[in-house]
GROMACS .gro file of C-alpha atoms in nm:
model
  364
    1MET     CA    1  -1.017  -0.668  -1.332
    2THR     CA    2  -1.260  -0.583  -1.053
    3PRO     CA    3  -1.372  -0.217  -1.045
    4PRO     CA    4  -1.427  -0.024  -0.721
    5PRO     CA    5  -1.786  -0.020  -0.591
    6PRO     CA    6  -2.025   0.226  -0.761
    7ALA     CA    7  -1.943   0.583  -0.664
    8ASP     CA    8  -2.188   0.836  -0.526
    9PRO     CA    9  -2.330   1.021  -0.831
   10ARG     CA   10  -2.253   1.349  -0.654
   11ASP     CA   11  -1.883   1.257  -0.657
   12LEU     CA   12  -1.892   1.180  -1.028
   13ASP     CA   13  -2.059   1.510  -1.112
   14ARG     CA   14  -1.818   1.733  -1.308
   15LEU     CA   15  -1.506   1.543  -1.196
   16GLY     CA   16  -1.375   1.504  -1.551
   17PRO     CA   17  -1.229   1.542  -1.798
   18VAL     CA   18  -0.922   1.421  -1.607
   19LEU     CA   19  -0.563   1.422  -1.732
   20ILE     CA   20  -0.319   1.175  -1.576
   21VAL     CA   21   0.048   1.263  -1.629
   22GLY     CA   22   0.251   0.948  -1.576
   23ALA     CA   23   0.106   0.611  -1.673
   24GLY     CA   24   0.293   0.378  -1.440
   25LEU     CA   25   0.132   0.145  -1.188
   26ILE     CA   26  -0.033   0.416  -0.976
   27GLY     CA   27  -0.130   0.651  -1.259
   28ALA     CA   28  -0.270   0.370  -1.473
   29SER     CA   29  -0.456   0.218  -1.177
   30ILE     CA   30  -0.618   0.555  -1.101
   31GLY     CA   31  -0.717   0.579  -1.466
   32CYS     CA   32  -0.868   0.229  -1.459
   33ALA     CA   33  -1.062   0.310  -1.142
   34LEU     CA   34  -1.198   0.636  -1.284
   35THR     CA   35  -1.293   0.499  -1.625
   36SER     CA   36  -1.471   0.206  -1.459
   37GLN     CA   37  -1.698   0.468  -1.300
   38GLY     CA   38  -1.760   0.646  -1.629
   39VAL     CA   39  -1.518   0.937  -1.577
   40GLU     CA   40  -1.349   1.071  -1.892
   41VAL     CA   41  -0.972   1.020  -1.856
   42HIS     CA   42  -0.681   1.111  -2.084
   43LEU     CA   43  -0.322   0.991  -2.047
   44SER     CA   44   0.017   1.155  -2.094
   45ASP     CA   45   0.355   0.988  -2.045
   46LEU     CA   46   0.710   1.053  -2.164
   47SER     CA   47   0.714   0.688  -2.272
   48PRO     CA   48   0.461   0.632  -2.552
   49ALA     CA   49   0.477   0.258  -2.477
   50ASN     CA   50   0.365   0.316  -2.116
   51ALA     CA   51   0.071   0.526  -2.231
   52ILE     CA   52  -0.032   0.271  -2.492
   53VAL     CA   53  -0.020  -0.018  -2.245
   54ALA     CA   54  -0.210   0.182  -1.984
   55SER     CA   55  -0.477   0.272  -2.237
   56SER     CA   56  -0.508  -0.091  -2.342
   57ARG     CA   57  -0.571  -0.176  -1.975
   58GLY     CA   58  -0.863   0.067  -1.970
   59ALA     CA   59  -0.685   0.357  -1.798
   60GLY     CA   60  -0.796   0.625  -2.043
   61ALA     CA   61  -0.763   0.771  -2.390
   62LEU     CA   62  -0.439   0.870  -2.561
   63GLU     CA   63  -0.592   1.171  -2.739
   64GLN     CA   64  -0.523   1.509  -2.578
   65LEU     CA   65  -0.790   1.775  -2.524
   66ALA     CA   66  -0.746   2.151  -2.530
   67PRO     CA   67  -0.547   2.247  -2.216
   68SER     CA   68  -0.831   2.457  -2.072
   69THR     CA   69  -1.076   2.164  -2.092
   70TYR     CA   70  -0.939   1.956  -1.805
   71ARG     CA   71  -1.094   1.994  -1.462
   72LEU     CA   72  -0.845   1.775  -1.276
   73VAL     CA   73  -0.479   1.696  -1.352
   74ILE     CA   74  -0.312   1.411  -1.162
   75VAL     CA   75   0.069   1.403  -1.164
   76ALA     CA   76   0.181   1.042  -1.110
   77THR     CA   77   0.548   1.067  -1.209
   78PRO     CA   78   0.862   0.964  -1.014
   79PRO     CA   79   0.909   1.185  -0.703
   80THR     CA   80   1.205   1.386  -0.833
   81ALA     CA   81   1.003   1.513  -1.129
   82VAL     CA   82   0.679   1.596  -0.946
   83ALA     CA   83   0.735   1.960  -0.847
   84ALA     CA   84   0.848   2.076  -1.191
   85ILE     CA   85   0.559   1.898  -1.363
   86VAL     CA   86   0.299   2.030  -1.116
   87ALA     CA   87   0.422   2.387  -1.173
   88ASP     CA   88   0.412   2.335  -1.550
   89ARG     CA   89   0.062   2.189  -1.544
   90LEU     CA   90  -0.070   2.471  -1.326
   91ARG     CA   91   0.040   2.711  -1.599
   92ARG     CA   92  -0.091   2.502  -1.888
   93HIS     CA   93  -0.433   2.415  -1.745
   94PRO     CA   94  -0.592   2.731  -1.602
   95ASN     CA   95  -0.925   2.565  -1.516
   96ALA     CA   96  -0.786   2.251  -1.353
   97VAL     CA   97  -0.715   2.153  -0.997
   98VAL     CA   98  -0.372   1.986  -0.995
   99THR     CA   99  -0.278   1.710  -0.752
  100ASP     CA  100   0.010   1.468  -0.727
  101VAL     CA  101   0.034   1.121  -0.577
  102ALA     CA  102   0.395   1.131  -0.456
  103SER     CA  103   0.464   0.950  -0.131
  104VAL     CA  104   0.650   1.251   0.013
  105LYS     CA  105   0.473   1.588   0.038
  106GLU     CA  106   0.684   1.845   0.223
  107SER     CA  107   0.983   1.849  -0.013
  108VAL     CA  108   0.750   1.874  -0.316
  109LEU     CA  109   0.572   2.168  -0.155
  110GLU     CA  110   0.901   2.343  -0.074
  111GLU     CA  111   1.018   2.307  -0.436
  112LEU     CA  112   0.687   2.440  -0.563
  113GLU     CA  113   0.694   2.740  -0.330
  114ALA     CA  114   1.043   2.822  -0.456
  115THR     CA  115   0.909   2.854  -0.811
  116GLY     CA  116   0.679   3.140  -0.712
  117ALA     CA  117   0.386   2.970  -0.886
  118ASP     CA  118   0.028   3.037  -0.777
  119LEU     CA  119  -0.047   2.723  -0.576
  120SER     CA  120  -0.408   2.797  -0.493
  121ARG     CA  121  -0.519   2.524  -0.737
  122TYR     CA  122  -0.261   2.269  -0.616
  123VAL     CA  123  -0.364   2.012  -0.354
  124GLY     CA  124  -0.115   1.738  -0.270
  125SER     CA  125  -0.236   1.385  -0.212
  126HIS     CA  126  -0.103   1.035  -0.157
  127PRO     CA  127  -0.290   0.706  -0.201
  128MET     CA  128  -0.148   0.460   0.053
  129SER     CA  129  -0.156   0.168  -0.184
  130GLY     CA  130   0.073  -0.012  -0.423
  131THR     CA  131   0.257  -0.334  -0.489
  132GLN     CA  132   0.616  -0.446  -0.536
  133PHE     CA  133   0.552  -0.435  -0.911
  134THR     CA  134   0.591  -0.141  -1.147
  135GLY     CA  135   0.453  -0.034  -1.482
  136PRO     CA  136   0.105  -0.014  -1.630
  137ILE     CA  137   0.085  -0.385  -1.715
  138THR     CA  138   0.006  -0.455  -1.347
  139ALA     CA  139  -0.251  -0.173  -1.315
  140ALA     CA  140  -0.574  -0.265  -1.136
  141PRO     CA  141  -0.888  -0.054  -1.077
  142GLU     CA  142  -0.938  -0.205  -0.730
  143LEU     CA  143  -0.591  -0.102  -0.606
  144PHE     CA  144  -0.731   0.178  -0.387
  145VAL     CA  145  -1.051   0.017  -0.260
  146ASP     CA  146  -1.076   0.050   0.121
  147ARG     CA  147  -0.723   0.196   0.134
  148THR     CA  148  -0.630   0.530   0.285
  149TRP     CA  149  -0.581   0.827   0.052
  150VAL     CA  150  -0.417   1.125   0.226
  151VAL     CA  151  -0.507   1.476   0.109
  152THR     CA  152  -0.275   1.760   0.214
  153PRO     CA  153  -0.452   2.093   0.150
  154ARG     CA  154  -0.296   2.437   0.184
  155PRO     CA  155  -0.450   2.739   0.363
  156ASP     CA  156  -0.500   2.920   0.031
  157ASN     CA  157  -0.696   2.632  -0.127
  158SER     CA  158  -1.067   2.697  -0.165
  159PRO     CA  159  -1.307   2.434  -0.025
  160THR     CA  160  -1.417   2.355  -0.380
  161THR     CA  161  -1.058   2.291  -0.488
  162VAL     CA  162  -0.989   2.055  -0.199
  163GLU     CA  163  -1.320   1.876  -0.247
  164ARG     CA  164  -1.231   1.788  -0.605
  165VAL     CA  165  -0.927   1.592  -0.487
  166ARG     CA  166  -1.122   1.431  -0.204
  167ARG     CA  167  -1.383   1.334  -0.463
  168LEU     CA  168  -1.111   1.171  -0.675
  169ALA     CA  169  -1.011   0.950  -0.383
  170ARG     CA  170  -1.369   0.852  -0.305
  171VAL     CA  171  -1.447   0.760  -0.665
  172CYS     CA  172  -1.143   0.530  -0.659
  173GLY     CA  173  -1.296   0.359  -0.353
  174ALA     CA  174  -1.049   0.497  -0.098
  175ARG     CA  175  -1.096   0.636   0.254
  176VAL     CA  176  -0.991   1.002   0.275
  177VAL     CA  177  -0.764   1.132   0.552
  178THR     CA  178  -0.660   1.497   0.573
  179LEU     CA  179  -0.312   1.587   0.705
  180GLY     CA  180  -0.061   1.868   0.673
  181ALA     CA  181   0.243   1.799   0.455
  182HIS     CA  182   0.485   1.774   0.749
  183GLU     CA  183   0.260   1.543   0.951
  184HIS     CA  184   0.207   1.325   0.644
  185ASP     CA  185   0.581   1.278   0.596
  186THR     CA  186   0.629   1.191   0.963
  187ALA     CA  187   0.346   0.939   0.946
  188VAL     CA  188   0.467   0.762   0.631
  189ALA     CA  189   0.819   0.743   0.773
  190GLU     CA  190   0.670   0.554   1.070
  191VAL     CA  191   0.432   0.319   0.895
  192SER     CA  192   0.576   0.282   0.543
  193HIS     CA  193   0.933   0.396   0.490
  194LEU     CA  194   1.086   0.248   0.806
  195PRO     CA  195   0.908  -0.090   0.760
  196HIS     CA  196   1.038  -0.097   0.404
  197LEU     CA  197   1.393  -0.043   0.528
  198MET     CA  198   1.349  -0.315   0.792
  199SER     CA  199   1.250  -0.549   0.510
  200ILE     CA  200   1.560  -0.439   0.318
  201LEU     CA  201   1.782  -0.505   0.621
  202THR     CA  202   1.636  -0.851   0.670
  203GLY     CA  203   1.680  -0.934   0.303
  204ALA     CA  204   2.033  -0.796   0.298
  205ASN     CA  205   2.128  -1.011   0.597
  206LEU     CA  206   2.035  -1.322   0.398
  207ARG     CA  207   2.335  -1.265   0.174
  208HIS     CA  208   2.547  -1.412   0.455
  209ALA     CA  209   2.339  -1.729   0.487
  210GLU     CA  210   2.454  -2.066   0.359
  211PRO     CA  211   2.240  -2.191   0.067
  212ALA     CA  212   2.151  -2.501   0.266
  213HIS     CA  213   2.027  -2.283   0.548
  214LEU     CA  214   1.791  -2.096   0.316
  215ALA     CA  215   1.604  -2.422   0.261
  216LEU     CA  216   1.470  -2.380   0.615
  217ALA     CA  217   1.301  -2.050   0.529
  218GLY     CA  218   0.928  -2.045   0.594
  219GLY     CA  219   0.640  -1.811   0.528
  220GLY     CA  220   0.740  -1.565   0.799
  221ILE     CA  221   1.063  -1.450   0.641
  222ARG     CA  222   0.897  -1.437   0.300
  223ASP     CA  223   0.633  -1.204   0.442
  224VAL     CA  224   0.899  -0.982   0.598
  225THR     CA  225   1.113  -0.960   0.284
  226ARG     CA  226   0.834  -0.930   0.025
  227VAL     CA  227   0.859  -0.551  -0.013
  228ALA     CA  228   1.239  -0.569  -0.030
  229ARG     CA  229   1.190  -0.688  -0.388
  230SER     CA  230   1.044  -0.349  -0.487
  231GLN     CA  231   1.209  -0.123  -0.743
  232THR     CA  232   1.521   0.029  -0.587
  233GLY     CA  233   1.531   0.339  -0.807
  234MET     CA  234   1.189   0.457  -0.694
  235TRP     CA  235   1.265   0.392  -0.327
  236ARG     CA  236   1.595   0.575  -0.357
  237GLN     CA  237   1.398   0.886  -0.454
  238ILE     CA  238   1.136   0.839  -0.182
  239LEU     CA  239   1.386   0.786   0.100
  240THR     CA  240   1.608   1.071  -0.014
  241ALA     CA  241   1.313   1.309  -0.023
  242ASN     CA  242   1.199   1.208   0.327
  243ARG     CA  243   1.543   1.148   0.476
  244THR     CA  244   1.496   1.375   0.779
  245ALA     CA  245   1.192   1.189   0.909
  246VAL     CA  246   1.340   0.851   0.811
  247ARG     CA  247   1.667   0.925   0.989
  248HIS     CA  248   1.475   1.002   1.308
  249GLN     CA  249   1.300   0.665   1.285
  250LEU     CA  250   1.625   0.479   1.223
  251GLU     CA  251   1.787   0.644   1.524
  252GLY     CA  252   1.503   0.503   1.734
  253VAL     CA  253   1.562   0.157   1.589
  254ARG     CA  254   1.932   0.186   1.671
  255GLU     CA  255   1.846   0.262   2.032
  256ASP     CA  256   1.613  -0.039   2.046
  257LEU     CA  257   1.877  -0.261   1.889
  258ASP     CA  258   2.129  -0.154   2.154
  259THR     CA  259   1.869  -0.236   2.420
  260LEU     CA  260   1.807  -0.580   2.268
  261LEU     CA  261   2.178  -0.660   2.260
  262GLY     CA  262   2.195  -0.563   2.626
  263VAL     CA  263   1.911  -0.790   2.743
  264LEU     CA  264   1.988  -1.107   2.546
  265ASP     CA  265   2.154  -1.267   2.848
  266ASP     CA  266   1.865  -1.187   3.084
  267PRO     CA  267   1.554  -1.395   2.998
  268ASP     CA  268   1.318  -1.176   3.202
  269GLU     CA  269   1.437  -0.850   3.046
  270LEU     CA  270   1.436  -1.018   2.706
  271GLU     CA  271   1.071  -1.113   2.750
  272ASP     CA  272   0.987  -0.755   2.848
  273PHE     CA  273   1.151  -0.640   2.524
  274LEU     CA  274   0.953  -0.893   2.322
  275LYS     CA  275   0.633  -0.768   2.482
  276MET     CA  276   0.709  -0.418   2.350
  277GLY     CA  277   0.697  -0.553   1.998
  278ARG     CA  278   0.376  -0.739   2.067
  279THR     CA  279   0.218  -0.424   2.210
  280GLY     CA  280   0.324  -0.215   1.913
  281ALA     CA  281   0.194  -0.469   1.663
  282ARG     CA  282  -0.141  -0.490   1.841
  283SER     CA  283  -0.176  -0.110   1.824
  284LEU     CA  284  -0.232  -0.143   1.449
  285GLY     CA  285  -0.568  -0.303   1.522
  286GLY     CA  286  -0.734  -0.608   1.375
  287LYS     CA  287  -0.999  -0.663   1.112
  288HIS     CA  288  -1.213  -0.357   1.033
  289GLY     CA  289  -1.012  -0.152   1.285
  290ARG     CA  290  -1.128  -0.358   1.581
  291GLU     CA  291  -0.905  -0.432   1.877
  292VAL     CA  292  -0.673  -0.728   1.818
  293THR     CA  293  -0.788  -1.047   1.988
  294ASP     CA  294  -0.590  -1.363   2.060
  295THR     CA  295  -0.626  -1.635   1.799
  296VAL     CA  296  -0.516  -1.993   1.743
  297SER     CA  297  -0.372  -2.118   1.413
  298VAL     CA  298  -0.511  -2.428   1.248
  299ILE     CA  299  -0.262  -2.539   0.980
  300VAL     CA  300  -0.406  -2.740   0.692
  301GLU     CA  301  -0.205  -2.913   0.419
  302ILE     CA  302  -0.307  -2.815   0.065
  303PRO     CA  303  -0.213  -3.024  -0.240
  304ASP     CA  304  -0.078  -2.828  -0.537
  305SER     CA  305  -0.371  -2.910  -0.764
  306PRO     CA  306  -0.640  -2.706  -0.941
  307GLY     CA  307  -0.936  -2.615  -0.722
  308ALA     CA  308  -0.777  -2.734  -0.396
  309LEU     CA  309  -0.777  -2.391  -0.232
  310ALA     CA  310  -1.137  -2.318  -0.335
  311ARG     CA  311  -1.248  -2.655  -0.195
  312LEU     CA  312  -1.067  -2.585   0.132
  313PHE     CA  313  -1.232  -2.244   0.171
  314ALA     CA  314  -1.569  -2.402   0.103
  315ASP     CA  315  -1.511  -2.658   0.378
  316VAL     CA  316  -1.404  -2.385   0.621
  317GLU     CA  317  -1.726  -2.197   0.541
  318HIS     CA  318  -1.935  -2.510   0.595
  319ALA     CA  319  -1.765  -2.557   0.931
  320GLY     CA  320  -1.924  -2.228   1.039
  321VAL     CA  321  -1.599  -2.086   1.178
  322ASN     CA  322  -1.511  -1.719   1.135
  323VAL     CA  323  -1.160  -1.671   0.993
  324GLU     CA  324  -0.966  -1.388   1.159
  325ASP     CA  325  -0.661  -1.411   0.933
  326LEU     CA  326  -0.475  -1.655   0.712
  327SER     CA  327  -0.144  -1.709   0.535
  328VAL     CA  328  -0.001  -1.962   0.289
  329GLU     CA  329   0.336  -2.134   0.316
  330HIS     CA  330   0.479  -2.346   0.033
  331ASP     CA  331   0.661  -2.673   0.089
  332ARG     CA  332   0.983  -2.647  -0.110
  333SER     CA  333   1.043  -3.023  -0.111
  334ARG     CA  334   0.712  -3.137  -0.264
  335ASP     CA  335   0.403  -3.016  -0.449
  336ALA     CA  336   0.208  -2.901  -0.148
  337GLY     CA  337   0.158  -2.606   0.080
  338PHE     CA  338   0.012  -2.519   0.416
  339LEU     CA  339  -0.268  -2.273   0.490
  340SER     CA  340  -0.250  -2.124   0.838
  341ILE     CA  341  -0.604  -2.028   0.946
  342ASP     CA  342  -0.631  -1.801   1.251
  343VAL     CA  343  -0.955  -1.848   1.447
  344GLU     CA  344  -1.091  -1.773   1.791
  345PRO     CA  345  -0.939  -2.010   2.050
  346GLY     CA  346  -1.278  -2.160   2.136
  347ARG     CA  347  -1.343  -2.262   1.774
  348ALA     CA  348  -1.004  -2.411   1.687
  349GLY     CA  349  -1.100  -2.761   1.807
  350ASP     CA  350  -1.423  -2.753   1.604
  351LEU     CA  351  -1.237  -2.653   1.288
  352ARG     CA  352  -0.966  -2.917   1.334
  353ALA     CA  353  -1.227  -3.190   1.381
  354TRP     CA  354  -1.429  -3.075   1.079
  355MET     CA  355  -1.126  -3.054   0.849
  356LYS     CA  356  -0.997  -3.395   0.960
  357ASP     CA  357  -1.340  -3.553   0.903
  358HIS     CA  358  -1.344  -3.410   0.550
  359GLY     CA  359  -1.009  -3.554   0.450
  360TRP     CA  360  -0.771  -3.265   0.509
  361GLY     CA  361  -0.427  -3.325   0.657
  362LEU     CA  362  -0.340  -3.115   0.959
  363ARG     CA  363  -0.001  -3.007   1.087
  364SER     CA  364   0.039  -2.982   1.461
   0.00000   0.00000   0.00000
C-alpha cells in the first residue's frame, strides 16, 4: 500500500489519539492514512471481524482508551446510523471533536439538532473518494490523496474545532473545501448521486439486450456502468437521505430526455443537443484543473502477457509525447487488449510512427 505524502508536522501536532467508529472501506482507509503518518488510531466496529481485518491492514489498534483521552472521533458508519452515533460519541468523549464522513450532510444535521445535543464540537465532513468495493479488506491509505474532502462547519463551531477536522483531511492527503450542509447536498446530487443513477439506468437497460449483442460492448459502456456495480444497500440509504436534491436533478434529466426525443428527426437540432453534452463535459476541466483541450487517440494493441503494459509505457515515454489521458479496452475474443492514448493532435503522428517502428500494432 502506498501512503499519502508526508504531512506538515503542524497538522500532525496533537491530532491524536483518534477513534474511528466504523471500520469499513472509508473508515479503515482513513485509519491506514493516519497511521502511515504516525497518528495514534483506535478502531471500533459492531462487527469484530471488520475491526480485526482493518487493524491487520494497518488501520489502527483494537484496544480502547479511556473515553476522555480521544481528541478526534470519526464516525464512518452507514448513513442511517450516523446521527445517533455522533450524538452518543459527543456525550461519551467530552474532549473530542466529532466528525462524520457520510455523503449526505443536511439530514444528519437535522436529526442531530432534534436530539437537543450540544453540537459545538461536531463538524460534518465528507471525503469525495471511494470505490465500488466495500469492507476493510480493500482499504488503502492513498484513497484520499489529491481528492476533495468537504468540511461543513456550523456557526457555533470554534475555529480550533473546525481546524482539527480540516487537519484530518490534509493529513490524509486531501484538498479541503468548505461548504454549508445544504450546498454540499446540492453539489453531490449534481456531481455524484445523479451520475450514479445514470450509470444504474444504463446498466438496467442492458437487461433487455440479446446476449449476442452484449459481445459488441466496448470500453465506453464499461466505463459508464462501472459504478452501477456498487453496493445497493449503501446507495439506497444515500439516495433516500438526499432525495429532495436528487429528485430535482432527475426532473432536469427528464426535461432533457423529452428534448432529445423531440430532436431525433432533425439532424441540426440533434447536433445542437449533442453540443450541450460536450460543453457540460468540458466544464469539468482537464488535467490539474486546466481547460480541456482537443486530443487525438492513438490506439495500440497490447498482448495479454506479463510486462507488456510496462514496456508500452516505457516506449511512450521514450517517444517524448505527453499523455493527456488513456483507457484500456479488452478484446473478448482473444488474449489481447487495446490502450487508447490521448495526445495533442500535433503529436499523434509522431507517436504512431514511433510505436509502429518499435513493433506495436496500431488500430485505425
